[in-house]
Coordinates of C-alpha atoms in Angstrom, one line a residue:
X1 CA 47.3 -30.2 6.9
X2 CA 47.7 -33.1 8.8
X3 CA 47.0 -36.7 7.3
X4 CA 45.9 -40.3 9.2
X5 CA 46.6 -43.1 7.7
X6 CA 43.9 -45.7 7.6
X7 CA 45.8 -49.0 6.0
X8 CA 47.0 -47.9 3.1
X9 CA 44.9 -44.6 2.7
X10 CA 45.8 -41.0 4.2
X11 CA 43.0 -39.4 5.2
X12 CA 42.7 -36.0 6.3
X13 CA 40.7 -35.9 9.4
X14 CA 39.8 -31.9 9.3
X15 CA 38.7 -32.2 5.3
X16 CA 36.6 -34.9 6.1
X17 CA 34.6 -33.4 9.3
X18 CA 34.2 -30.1 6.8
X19 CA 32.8 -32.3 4.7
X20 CA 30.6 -34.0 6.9
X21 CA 29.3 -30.9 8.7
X22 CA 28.6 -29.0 5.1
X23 CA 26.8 -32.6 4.0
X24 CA 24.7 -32.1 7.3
X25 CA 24.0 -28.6 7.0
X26 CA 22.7 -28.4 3.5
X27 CA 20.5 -31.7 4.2
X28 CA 19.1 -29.6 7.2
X29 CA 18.9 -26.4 5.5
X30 CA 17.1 -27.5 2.3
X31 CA 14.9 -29.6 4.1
X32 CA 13.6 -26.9 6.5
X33 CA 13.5 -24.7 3.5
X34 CA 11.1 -27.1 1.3
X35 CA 8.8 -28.3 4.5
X36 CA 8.5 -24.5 6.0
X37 CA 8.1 -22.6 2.5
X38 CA 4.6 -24.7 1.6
X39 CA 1.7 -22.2 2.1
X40 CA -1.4 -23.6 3.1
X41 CA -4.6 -22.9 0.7
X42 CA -7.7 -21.5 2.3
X43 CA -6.4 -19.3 4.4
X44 CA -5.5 -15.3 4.1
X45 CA -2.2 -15.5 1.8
X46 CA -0.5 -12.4 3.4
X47 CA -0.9 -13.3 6.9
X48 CA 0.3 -16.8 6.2
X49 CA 3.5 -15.3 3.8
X50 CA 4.0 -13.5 6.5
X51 CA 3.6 -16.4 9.0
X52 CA 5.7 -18.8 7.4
X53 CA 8.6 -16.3 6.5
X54 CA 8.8 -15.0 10.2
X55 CA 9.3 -19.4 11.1
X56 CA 12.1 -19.6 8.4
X57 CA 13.8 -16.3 9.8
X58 CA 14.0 -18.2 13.0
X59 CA 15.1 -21.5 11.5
X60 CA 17.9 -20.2 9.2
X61 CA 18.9 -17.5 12.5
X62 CA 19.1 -20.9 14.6
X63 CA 21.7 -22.8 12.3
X64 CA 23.6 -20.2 11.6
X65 CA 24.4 -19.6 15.6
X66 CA 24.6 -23.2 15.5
X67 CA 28.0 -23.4 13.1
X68 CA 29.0 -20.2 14.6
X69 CA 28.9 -21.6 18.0
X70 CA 30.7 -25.6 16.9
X71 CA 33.5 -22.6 15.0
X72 CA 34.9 -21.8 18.0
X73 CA 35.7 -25.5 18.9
X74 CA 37.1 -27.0 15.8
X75 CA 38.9 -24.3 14.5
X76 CA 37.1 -24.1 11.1
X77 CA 35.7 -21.1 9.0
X78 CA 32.1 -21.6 10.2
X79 CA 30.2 -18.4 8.6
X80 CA 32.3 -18.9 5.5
X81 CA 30.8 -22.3 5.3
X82 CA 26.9 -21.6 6.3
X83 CA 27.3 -18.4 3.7
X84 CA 28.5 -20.9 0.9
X85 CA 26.1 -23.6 1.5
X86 CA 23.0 -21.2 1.7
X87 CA 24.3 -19.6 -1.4
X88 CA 24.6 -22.9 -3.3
X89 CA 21.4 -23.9 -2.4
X90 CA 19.3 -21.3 -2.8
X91 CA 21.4 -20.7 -6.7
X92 CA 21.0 -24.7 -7.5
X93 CA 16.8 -24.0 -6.5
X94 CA 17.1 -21.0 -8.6
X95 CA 18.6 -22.1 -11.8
X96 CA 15.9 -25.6 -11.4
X97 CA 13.5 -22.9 -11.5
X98 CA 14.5 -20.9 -13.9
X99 CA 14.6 -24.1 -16.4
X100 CA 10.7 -23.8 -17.3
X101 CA 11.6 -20.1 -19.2
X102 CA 14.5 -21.7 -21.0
X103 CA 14.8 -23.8 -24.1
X104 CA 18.3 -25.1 -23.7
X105 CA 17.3 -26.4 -19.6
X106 CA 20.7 -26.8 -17.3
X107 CA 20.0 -30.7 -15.8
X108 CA 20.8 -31.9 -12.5
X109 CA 24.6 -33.4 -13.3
X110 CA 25.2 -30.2 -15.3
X111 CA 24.6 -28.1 -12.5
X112 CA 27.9 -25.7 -11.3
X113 CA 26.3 -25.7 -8.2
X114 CA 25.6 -29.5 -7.5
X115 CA 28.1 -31.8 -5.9
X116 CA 28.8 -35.0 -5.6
X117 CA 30.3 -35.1 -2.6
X118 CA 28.0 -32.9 -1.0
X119 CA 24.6 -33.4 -3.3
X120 CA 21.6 -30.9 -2.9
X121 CA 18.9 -33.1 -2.0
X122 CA 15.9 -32.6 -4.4
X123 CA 12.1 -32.6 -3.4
X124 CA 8.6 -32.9 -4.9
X125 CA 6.5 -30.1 -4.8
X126 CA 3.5 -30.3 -2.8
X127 CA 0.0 -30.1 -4.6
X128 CA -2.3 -27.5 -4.4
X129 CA -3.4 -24.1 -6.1
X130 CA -0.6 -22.3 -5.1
X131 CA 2.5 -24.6 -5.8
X132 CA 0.9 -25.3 -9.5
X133 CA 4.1 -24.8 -11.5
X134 CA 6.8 -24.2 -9.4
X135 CA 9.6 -26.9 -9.0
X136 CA 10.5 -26.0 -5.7
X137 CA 10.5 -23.7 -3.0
X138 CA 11.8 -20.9 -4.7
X139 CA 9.2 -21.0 -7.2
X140 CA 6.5 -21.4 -4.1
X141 CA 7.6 -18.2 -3.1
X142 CA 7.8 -16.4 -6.2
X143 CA 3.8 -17.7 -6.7
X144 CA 2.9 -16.5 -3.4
X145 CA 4.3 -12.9 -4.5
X146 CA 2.8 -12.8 -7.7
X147 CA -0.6 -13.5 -6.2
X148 CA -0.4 -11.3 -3.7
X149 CA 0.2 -8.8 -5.6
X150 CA -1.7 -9.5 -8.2
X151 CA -2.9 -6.6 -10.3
X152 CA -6.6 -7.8 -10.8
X153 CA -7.3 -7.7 -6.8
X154 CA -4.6 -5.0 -5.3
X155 CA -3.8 -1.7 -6.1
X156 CA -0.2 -0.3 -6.0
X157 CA 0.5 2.9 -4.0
X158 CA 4.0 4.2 -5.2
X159 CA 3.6 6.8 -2.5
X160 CA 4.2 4.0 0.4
X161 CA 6.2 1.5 -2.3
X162 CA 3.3 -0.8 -1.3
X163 CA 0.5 -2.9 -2.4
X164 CA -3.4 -2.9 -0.9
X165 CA -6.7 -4.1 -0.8
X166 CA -8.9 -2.0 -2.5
X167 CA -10.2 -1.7 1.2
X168 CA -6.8 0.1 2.3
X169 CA -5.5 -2.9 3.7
X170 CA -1.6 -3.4 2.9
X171 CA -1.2 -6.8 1.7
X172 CA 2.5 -6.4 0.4
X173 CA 4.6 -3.8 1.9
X174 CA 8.4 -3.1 3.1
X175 CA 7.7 -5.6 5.8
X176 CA 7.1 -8.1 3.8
X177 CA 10.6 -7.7 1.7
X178 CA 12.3 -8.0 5.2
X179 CA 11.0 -10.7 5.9
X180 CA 11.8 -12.1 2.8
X181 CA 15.4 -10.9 3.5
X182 CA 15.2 -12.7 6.7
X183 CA 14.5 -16.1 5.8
X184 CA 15.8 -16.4 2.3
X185 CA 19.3 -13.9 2.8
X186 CA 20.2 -11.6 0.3
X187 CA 21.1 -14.3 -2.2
X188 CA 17.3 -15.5 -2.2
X189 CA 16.5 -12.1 -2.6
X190 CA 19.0 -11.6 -5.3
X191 CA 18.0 -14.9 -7.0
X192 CA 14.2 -14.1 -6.7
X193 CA 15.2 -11.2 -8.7
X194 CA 16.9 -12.9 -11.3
X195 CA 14.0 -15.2 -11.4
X196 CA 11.3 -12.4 -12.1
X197 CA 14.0 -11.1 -14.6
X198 CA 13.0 -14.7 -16.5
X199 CA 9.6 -13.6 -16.3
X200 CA 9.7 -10.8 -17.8
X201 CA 11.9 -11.5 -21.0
X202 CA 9.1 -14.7 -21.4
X203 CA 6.2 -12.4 -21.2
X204 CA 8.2 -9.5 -23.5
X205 CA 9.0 -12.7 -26.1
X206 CA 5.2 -13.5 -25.5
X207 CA 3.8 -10.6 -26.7
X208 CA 6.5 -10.3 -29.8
X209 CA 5.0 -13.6 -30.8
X210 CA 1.2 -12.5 -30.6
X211 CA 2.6 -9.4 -32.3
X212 CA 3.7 -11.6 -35.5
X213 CA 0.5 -14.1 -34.8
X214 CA -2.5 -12.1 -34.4
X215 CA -1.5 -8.0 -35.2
X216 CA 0.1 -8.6 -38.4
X217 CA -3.7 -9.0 -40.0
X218 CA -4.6 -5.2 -38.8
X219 CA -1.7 -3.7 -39.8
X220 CA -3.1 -2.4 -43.1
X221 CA -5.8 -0.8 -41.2
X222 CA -2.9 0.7 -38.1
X223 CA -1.3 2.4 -41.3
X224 CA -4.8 3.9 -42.7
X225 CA -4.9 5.1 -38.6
X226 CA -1.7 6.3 -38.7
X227 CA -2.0 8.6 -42.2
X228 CA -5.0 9.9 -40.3
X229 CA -3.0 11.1 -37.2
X230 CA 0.0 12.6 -39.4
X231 CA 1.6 15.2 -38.3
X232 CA 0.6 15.0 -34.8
X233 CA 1.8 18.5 -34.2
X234 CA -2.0 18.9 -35.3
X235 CA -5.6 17.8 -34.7
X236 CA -7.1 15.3 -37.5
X237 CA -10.0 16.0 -38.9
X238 CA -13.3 14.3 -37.5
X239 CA -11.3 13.6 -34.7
X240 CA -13.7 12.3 -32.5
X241 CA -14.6 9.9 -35.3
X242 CA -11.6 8.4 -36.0
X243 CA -10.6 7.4 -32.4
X244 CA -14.2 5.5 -31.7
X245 CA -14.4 3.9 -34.9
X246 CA -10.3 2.7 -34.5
X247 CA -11.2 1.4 -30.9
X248 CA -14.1 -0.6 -32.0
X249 CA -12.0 -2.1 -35.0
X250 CA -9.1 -3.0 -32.9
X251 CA -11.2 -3.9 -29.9
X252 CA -10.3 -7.6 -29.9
X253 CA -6.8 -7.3 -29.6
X254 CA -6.6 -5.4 -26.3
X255 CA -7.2 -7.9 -23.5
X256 CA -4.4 -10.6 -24.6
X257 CA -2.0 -7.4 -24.9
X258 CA -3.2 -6.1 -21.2
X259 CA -2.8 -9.8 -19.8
X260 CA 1.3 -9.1 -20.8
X261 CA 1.6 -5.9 -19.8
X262 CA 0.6 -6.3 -16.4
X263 CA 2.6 -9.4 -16.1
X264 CA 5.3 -7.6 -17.0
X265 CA 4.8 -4.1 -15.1
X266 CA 3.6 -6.3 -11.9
X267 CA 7.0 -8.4 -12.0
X268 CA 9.2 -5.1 -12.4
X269 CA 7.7 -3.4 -9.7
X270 CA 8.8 -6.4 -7.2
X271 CA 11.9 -6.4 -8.6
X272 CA 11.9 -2.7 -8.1
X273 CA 11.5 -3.6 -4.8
X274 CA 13.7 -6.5 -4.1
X275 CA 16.2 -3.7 -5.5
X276 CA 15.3 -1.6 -2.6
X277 CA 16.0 -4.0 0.4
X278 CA 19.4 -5.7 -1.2
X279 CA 20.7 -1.4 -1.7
X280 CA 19.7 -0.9 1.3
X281 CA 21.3 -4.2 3.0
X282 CA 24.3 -3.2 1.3
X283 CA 24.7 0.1 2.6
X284 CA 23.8 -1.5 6.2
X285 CA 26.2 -4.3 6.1
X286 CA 28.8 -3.8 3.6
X287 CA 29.5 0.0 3.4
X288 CA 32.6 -0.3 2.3
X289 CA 31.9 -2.6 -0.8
X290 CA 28.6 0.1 -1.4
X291 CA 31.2 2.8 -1.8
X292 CA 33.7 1.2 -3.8
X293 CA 30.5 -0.7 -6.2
X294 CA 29.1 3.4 -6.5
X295 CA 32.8 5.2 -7.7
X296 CA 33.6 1.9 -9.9
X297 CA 30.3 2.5 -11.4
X298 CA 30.7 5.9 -12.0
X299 CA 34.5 5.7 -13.3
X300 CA 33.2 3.4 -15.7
X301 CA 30.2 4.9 -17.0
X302 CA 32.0 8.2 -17.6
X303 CA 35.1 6.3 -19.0
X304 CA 32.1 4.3 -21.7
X305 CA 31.0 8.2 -22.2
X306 CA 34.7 9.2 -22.9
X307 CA 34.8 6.6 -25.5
X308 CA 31.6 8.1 -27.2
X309 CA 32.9 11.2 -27.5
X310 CA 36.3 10.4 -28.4
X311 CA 36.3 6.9 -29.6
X312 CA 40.2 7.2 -31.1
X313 CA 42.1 8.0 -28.0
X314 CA 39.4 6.5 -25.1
X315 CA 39.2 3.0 -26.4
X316 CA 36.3 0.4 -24.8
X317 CA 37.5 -2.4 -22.9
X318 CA 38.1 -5.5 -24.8
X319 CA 35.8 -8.4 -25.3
X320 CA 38.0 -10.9 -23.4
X321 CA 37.9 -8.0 -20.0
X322 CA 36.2 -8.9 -17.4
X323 CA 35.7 -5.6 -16.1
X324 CA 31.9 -4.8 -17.1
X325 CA 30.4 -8.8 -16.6
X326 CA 32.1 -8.6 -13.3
X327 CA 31.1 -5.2 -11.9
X328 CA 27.2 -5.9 -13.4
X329 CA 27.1 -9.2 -11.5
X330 CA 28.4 -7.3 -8.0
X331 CA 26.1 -4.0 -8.9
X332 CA 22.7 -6.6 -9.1
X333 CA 23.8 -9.0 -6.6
X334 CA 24.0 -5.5 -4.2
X335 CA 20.7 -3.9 -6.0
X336 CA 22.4 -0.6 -7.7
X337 CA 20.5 -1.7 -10.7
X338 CA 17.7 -0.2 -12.2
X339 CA 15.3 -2.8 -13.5
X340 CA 13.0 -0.2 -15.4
X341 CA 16.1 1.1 -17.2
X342 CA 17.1 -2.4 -18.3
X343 CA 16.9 -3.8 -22.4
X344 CA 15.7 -7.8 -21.8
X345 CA 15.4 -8.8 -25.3
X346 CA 16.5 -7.4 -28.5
X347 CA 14.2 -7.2 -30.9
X348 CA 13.5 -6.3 -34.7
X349 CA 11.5 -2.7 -35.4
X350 CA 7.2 -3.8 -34.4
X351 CA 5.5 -1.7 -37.1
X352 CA 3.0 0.3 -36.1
X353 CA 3.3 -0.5 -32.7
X354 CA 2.7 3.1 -31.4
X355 CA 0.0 3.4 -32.9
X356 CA -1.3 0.2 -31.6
X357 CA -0.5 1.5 -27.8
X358 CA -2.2 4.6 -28.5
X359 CA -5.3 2.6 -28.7
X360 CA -4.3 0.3 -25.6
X361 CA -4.0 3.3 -23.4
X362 CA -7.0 5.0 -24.6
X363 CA -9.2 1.5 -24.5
X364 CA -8.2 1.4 -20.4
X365 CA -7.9 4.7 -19.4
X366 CA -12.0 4.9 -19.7
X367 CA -11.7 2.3 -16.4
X368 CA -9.6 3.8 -14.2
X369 CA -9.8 7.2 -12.3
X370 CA -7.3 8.6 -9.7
X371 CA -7.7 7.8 -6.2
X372 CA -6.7 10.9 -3.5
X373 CA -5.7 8.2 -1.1
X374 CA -3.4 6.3 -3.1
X375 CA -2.2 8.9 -5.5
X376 CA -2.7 6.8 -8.0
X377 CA -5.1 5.9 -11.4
X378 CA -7.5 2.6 -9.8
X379 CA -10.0 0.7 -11.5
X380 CA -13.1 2.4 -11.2
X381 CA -15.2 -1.1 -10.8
X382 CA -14.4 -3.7 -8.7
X383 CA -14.7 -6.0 -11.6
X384 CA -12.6 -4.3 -13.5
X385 CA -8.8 -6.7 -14.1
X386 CA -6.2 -4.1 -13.5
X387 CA -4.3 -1.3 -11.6
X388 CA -2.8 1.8 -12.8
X389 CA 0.9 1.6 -11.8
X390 CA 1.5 -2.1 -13.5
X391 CA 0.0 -0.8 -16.4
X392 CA 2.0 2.1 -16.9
X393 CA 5.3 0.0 -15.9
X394 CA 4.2 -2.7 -18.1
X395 CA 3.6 -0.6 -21.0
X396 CA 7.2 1.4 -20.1
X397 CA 8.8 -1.5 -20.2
X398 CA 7.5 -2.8 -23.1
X399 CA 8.9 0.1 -25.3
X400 CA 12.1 0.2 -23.5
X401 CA 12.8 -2.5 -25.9
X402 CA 12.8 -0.8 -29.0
X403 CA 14.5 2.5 -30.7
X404 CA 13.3 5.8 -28.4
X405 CA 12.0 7.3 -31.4
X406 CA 8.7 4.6 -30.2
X407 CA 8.5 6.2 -27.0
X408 CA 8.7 9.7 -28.3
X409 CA 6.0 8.9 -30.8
X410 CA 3.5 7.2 -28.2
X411 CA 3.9 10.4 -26.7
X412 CA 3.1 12.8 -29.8
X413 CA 0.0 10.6 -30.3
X414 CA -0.9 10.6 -26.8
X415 CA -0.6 14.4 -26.9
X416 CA -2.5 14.8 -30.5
X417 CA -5.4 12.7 -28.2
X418 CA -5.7 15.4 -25.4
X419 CA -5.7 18.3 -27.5
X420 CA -8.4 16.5 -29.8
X421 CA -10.2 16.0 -26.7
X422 CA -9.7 20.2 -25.9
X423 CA -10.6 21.0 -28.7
X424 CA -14.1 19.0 -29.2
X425 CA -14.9 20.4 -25.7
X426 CA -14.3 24.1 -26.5
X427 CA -16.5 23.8 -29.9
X428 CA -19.7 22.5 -27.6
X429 CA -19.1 25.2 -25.4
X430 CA -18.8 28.1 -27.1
X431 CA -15.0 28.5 -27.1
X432 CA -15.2 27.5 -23.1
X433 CA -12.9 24.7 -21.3
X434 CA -15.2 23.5 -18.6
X435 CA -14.0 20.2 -17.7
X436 CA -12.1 17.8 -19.8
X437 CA -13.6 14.4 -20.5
X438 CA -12.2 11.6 -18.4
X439 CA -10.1 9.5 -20.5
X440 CA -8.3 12.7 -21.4
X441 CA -7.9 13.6 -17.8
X442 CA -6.4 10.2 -17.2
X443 CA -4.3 10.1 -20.7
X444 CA -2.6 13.2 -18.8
X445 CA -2.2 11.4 -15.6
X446 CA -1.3 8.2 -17.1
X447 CA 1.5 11.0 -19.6
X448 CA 2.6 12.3 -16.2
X449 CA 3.2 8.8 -13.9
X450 CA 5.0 7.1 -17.6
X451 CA 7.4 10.3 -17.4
X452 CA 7.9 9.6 -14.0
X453 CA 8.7 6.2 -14.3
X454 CA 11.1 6.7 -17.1
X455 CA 12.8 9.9 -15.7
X456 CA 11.7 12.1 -18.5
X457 CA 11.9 15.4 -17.8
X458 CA 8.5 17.6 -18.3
X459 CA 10.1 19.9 -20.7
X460 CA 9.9 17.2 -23.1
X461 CA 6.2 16.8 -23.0
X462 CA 5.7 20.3 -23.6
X463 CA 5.8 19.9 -27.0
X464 CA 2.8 17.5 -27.1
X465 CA 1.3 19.0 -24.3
X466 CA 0.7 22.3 -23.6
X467 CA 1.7 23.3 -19.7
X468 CA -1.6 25.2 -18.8
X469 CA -3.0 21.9 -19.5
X470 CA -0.8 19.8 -16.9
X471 CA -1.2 22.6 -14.6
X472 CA -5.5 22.2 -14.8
X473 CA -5.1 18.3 -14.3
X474 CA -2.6 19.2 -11.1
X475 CA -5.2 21.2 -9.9
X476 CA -7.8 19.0 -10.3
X477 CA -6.4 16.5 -8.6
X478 CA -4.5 18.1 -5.2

């Protein structure tokens, strides 16, 4: 590289127009960012999302052909420089935002992406209903998501991977994600993800800590439930008794733990999604690096299978390898990651706690029924604060934390419930299954969609649930 000399000083001429072009561009970029991404209140939020995202799409488009363009004519690495700029931003927005979840909070002059020489300008967040908590535009835009899709108003259709009015009318959608893909790039997407991924271990540590708080108290009475439902391979006695008088005793715990669930099942389903458009960016853009993420992945995992079986002569790769932190970072940043397979917090053993979910999913099941159109369980009343695909996903989610032996017990209860249900049927008529009651009806649907959602196969459930029984409710419903 060539040096001036300006007195005493050498200067090089080409490091300092890079540096005065990057200076420019991230001043431009995060201003247009912070003054487009502000949604205005009053209006319909996903017209407006949709609105302001389509304006940023055309913004970021513009000065990227911009540096492209001034490339040619100074002989300098323009993409390469709008790609790390964007990415620095939107990563330096990200980790602010992400400070609110944390206790040990990364400041400003401990930031890896900040810089001196080229500083990421900071801005206050406008006021209004829907920037209330966010530090900047990333958090805007992860507020404007949430309440979109906000389980209390839309209902989730995991036929169309979409979320609606209870009129019909798609609020949230695959459109909306490309969009999203268009203004913020895949590293917004990718850091959007990350940001719900916050979310989520908060809520999860949430309800741990109402667990400890406000359970522990009915635990002696969860046990008496639970010596009543043992062995679940059979009906309790007085049946019908001891699942109303359980659900009025534990009554008063259910809405704080349906708050959390939803939370949590609502933000994996958009991550879900986010998932969706960065695979299938991937695939679109970077084939190559698809195909070599997919075969690493797969060496790997059957290498970690290998060392399972055969622990003496297939060793695991060392702490101080790189291999598996650098080949998870590439796998989310591309979307081959499955969020509902994914452990966000270890925890100690809950006691009792599928019991207590027995309870939780019988307490809602009475307010939901399944919809034709969406192919889904919906709240029966408008009134009613929740939708049937967060809650599943929530409540998935929930015992993905803990030792399967939870899940497989949920189950065994869940299955005890229906064939309780069967059975008091049969008795009033004469030996006859005429119609099962609802919240039995949607305890199977609700069995089916968790089964779904967690890839367990059917022949599982047969144990707890007899097929003929699956194969009425599939009826009933086509």
């Amino acid at each position: 590289a060539k040096k001036t000399a300006l007195g005493i000083i050498q200067v090089d001429a080409r490091q300092v127009l890079q540096d005065g072009l990057r200076k420019e561009l991230v001043r431009q970029v995060s201003e247009a960012m912070h003054s487009t991404l502000t949604l205005r209140a009053g209006v319909d939020l996903a017209t407006e999302f949709e609105r302001v995202m389509s304006l940023l799409g055309q913004q970021m488009e513009g000065f990227r052909r911009s540096i492209e363009y001034i490339q040619d004519y100074v002989d300098i690495a323009g993409l390469k420089m709008w790609q790390e700029e964007v990415s620095r931003i939107i990563n330096y927005n990200i980790e602010q935002e992400c400070n609110k979840y944390l206790k040990k909070k990364v400041l400003e002059h401990n930031s890896k992406y900040q810089s001196k020489v080229i500083p990421i300008p900071r801005f206050r967040s406008p006021a209004g209903p829907l920037n209330a908590g966010s530090v900047n535009f990333m958090g805007r835009v992860m507020n404007a998501l949430l309440l979109m899709t906000s389980s209390d108003t839309t209902v989730f259709a995991p036929e169309s991977v979409a979320w609606f009015n209870q009129d019909g009318t798609e609020v949230a959608g695959i459109k909306t994600f490309a969009l999203l893909n268009s203004g913020l790039s895949v590293t917004g997407l990718a850091g959007l993800d990350r940001l719900l991924a916050f979310r989520i271990v908060h809520h999860l540590g949430a309800f741990l800590r109402f667990h400890k708080d406000s359970v522990t108290s009915y635990l002696p009475l969860l046990e008496q439930i639970r010596d009543g439902l043992f062995p679940e391979n059979s009906v309790p006695r007085h049946s019908s008794n001891l699942y109303s008088k359980s659900l009025k005793k534990l009554e008063k715990l259910m809405a704080p733990i349906l708050s959390l669930v939803l939370k949590i099942g609502q933000a994996q389903l958009l991550r879900r999604q986010m998932n969706f458009v960065l695979k299938f960016s991937c695939r679109l853009d970077a084939n190559l690096l698809y195909q070599a993420l997919t075969t690493a992945n797969t060496a790997v995992l059957n290498d970690v299978r290998e060392h399972y079986r055969h622990p003496d002569t297939a060793p695991y790769p060392s702490e101080s390898n790189p291999l598996l932190g650098q080949l998870n970072k590439l796998l989310s940043a591309s979307g081959m990651s499955d969020p509902f397979c994914k452990i966000y917090t270890v925890t100690e053993p809950v006691e009792s706690l599928p019991a207590l979910l027995l309870f939780f999913v019988i307490t809602y099941m009475q307010k939901l029924h399944f919809d034709h159109q969406f192919s889904t369980l919906v709240r029966r009343k408008q009134s009613y604060p929740l939708d049937g695909m967060p809650f599943v996903v929530g409540v998935w989610t929930l015992l993905k934390q803990f030792h399967p032996s939870y899940t497989r017990q949920l189950l065994a209860y869940l299955g005890q419930f229906v064939r309780a249900s069967v059975q008091h049927v049969q008795q009033q008529n004469d030996g006859k299954l005429t119609s099962l009651p609802m919240e039995a009806t949607n305890t199977l649907l609700f069995i089916d969609q968790f089964c779904k959602v967690g890839k367990i196969p059917r022949s599982a459930i047969s144990e707890f649930v007899p097929s003929y029984v699956f194969d009425h409710i599939q009826l009933g419903v086509q």
